[in-house]
Amino acid sequence: MNPNHFAQFISSARFLLLLFVPFFSMCKKGVDPENSTIIGHVYTTVDQAPTFPGGQAELNNFLMRNLRYPAEAQRAKIKGKVIVGFVVTDRGRIANPEIRQSVGGGCDEEAIRIVKAMPNWLPGQLNGKPVNVQTSLPFSFTLL
């Protein structure tokens, strides 16, 4: 092979590699960091559900430290349960939080804020492998 042709081949091969690397990295399962969309199948039933780091007790502590009863809801004496649905990705990230049950008065926005502020969870598993799992979390707003 002519050395000049070989150099052109290597140069064009590098160019093609640069084109395909972003494509292959987009194909990984989990969350696309560019636009927070979930990549891969999302399961609703798995062998092991995703868990908050440290378990239920740590989740309760996190909620007690961070959840604030919205002033608007307090003034209007709004109480009830907000349910937030979200996906725990195969890497433990929280994605696509959405209100499944609403009470209004700023409680919905507060529940979404808390879900977005959570640390990464331990991902759910199916057949021994981490997978994307749809789950939900209830938030109770009660006046004393």
Coordinates of N, CA and C in Angstrom, one line a residue, residues 2 9 27-28 34 37 52 55 57 67 71 75 86 96 111 124 138 144:
N2 N 0.5 2.2 -0.8 CA 1.3 3.5 -0.9 C 1.2 4.2 0.5
F9 N -6.1 7.0 4.6 CA -7.0 6.0 5.2 C -7.1 6.2 6.7
C27 N -26.3 5.4 22.8 CA -27.0 4.1 22.9 C -26.9 3.5 24.2
K28 N -26.1 4.0 25.1 CA -26.0 3.3 26.4 C -27.3 3.5 27.2
E34 N -27.7 15.0 28.0 CA -28.0 16.2 27.2 C -29.4 16.7 27.4
T37 N -33.5 12.4 28.9 CA -34.5 11.4 28.5 C -33.9 10.0 28.8
F52 N -33.7 3.8 48.2 CA -33.0 5.0 48.6 C -31.8 4.5 49.3
G55 N -31.8 2.8 52.8 CA -33.1 2.2 53.1 C -34.2 3.2 53.5
A57 N -35.5 4.1 56.4 CA -35.2 5.0 57.5 C -34.4 6.2 57.0
L67 N -38.2 18.4 53.4 CA -39.6 18.8 53.0 C -40.1 20.0 53.8
A71 N -46.2 27.7 52.4 CA -47.0 28.7 53.1 C -48.4 28.8 52.5
R75 N -51.8 28.5 54.7 CA -52.8 29.6 54.8 C -54.2 29.1 54.3
F86 N -41.7 8.6 39.1 CA -40.5 8.9 38.5 C -39.8 7.6 38.2
N96 N -37.5 12.0 35.0 CA -38.9 12.2 34.6 C -39.9 12.2 35.8
A111 N -43.1 18.6 46.3 CA -42.8 17.2 46.2 C -41.9 17.0 45.0
G124 N -32.9 -0.7 40.6 CA -33.6 -1.9 40.7 C -32.9 -2.9 39.8
P138 N -45.2 8.6 47.8 CA -46.2 9.5 48.4 C -45.6 10.5 49.3
L144 N -51.0 20.3 61.8 CA -51.2 19.8 63.2 C -52.0 20.8 63.9

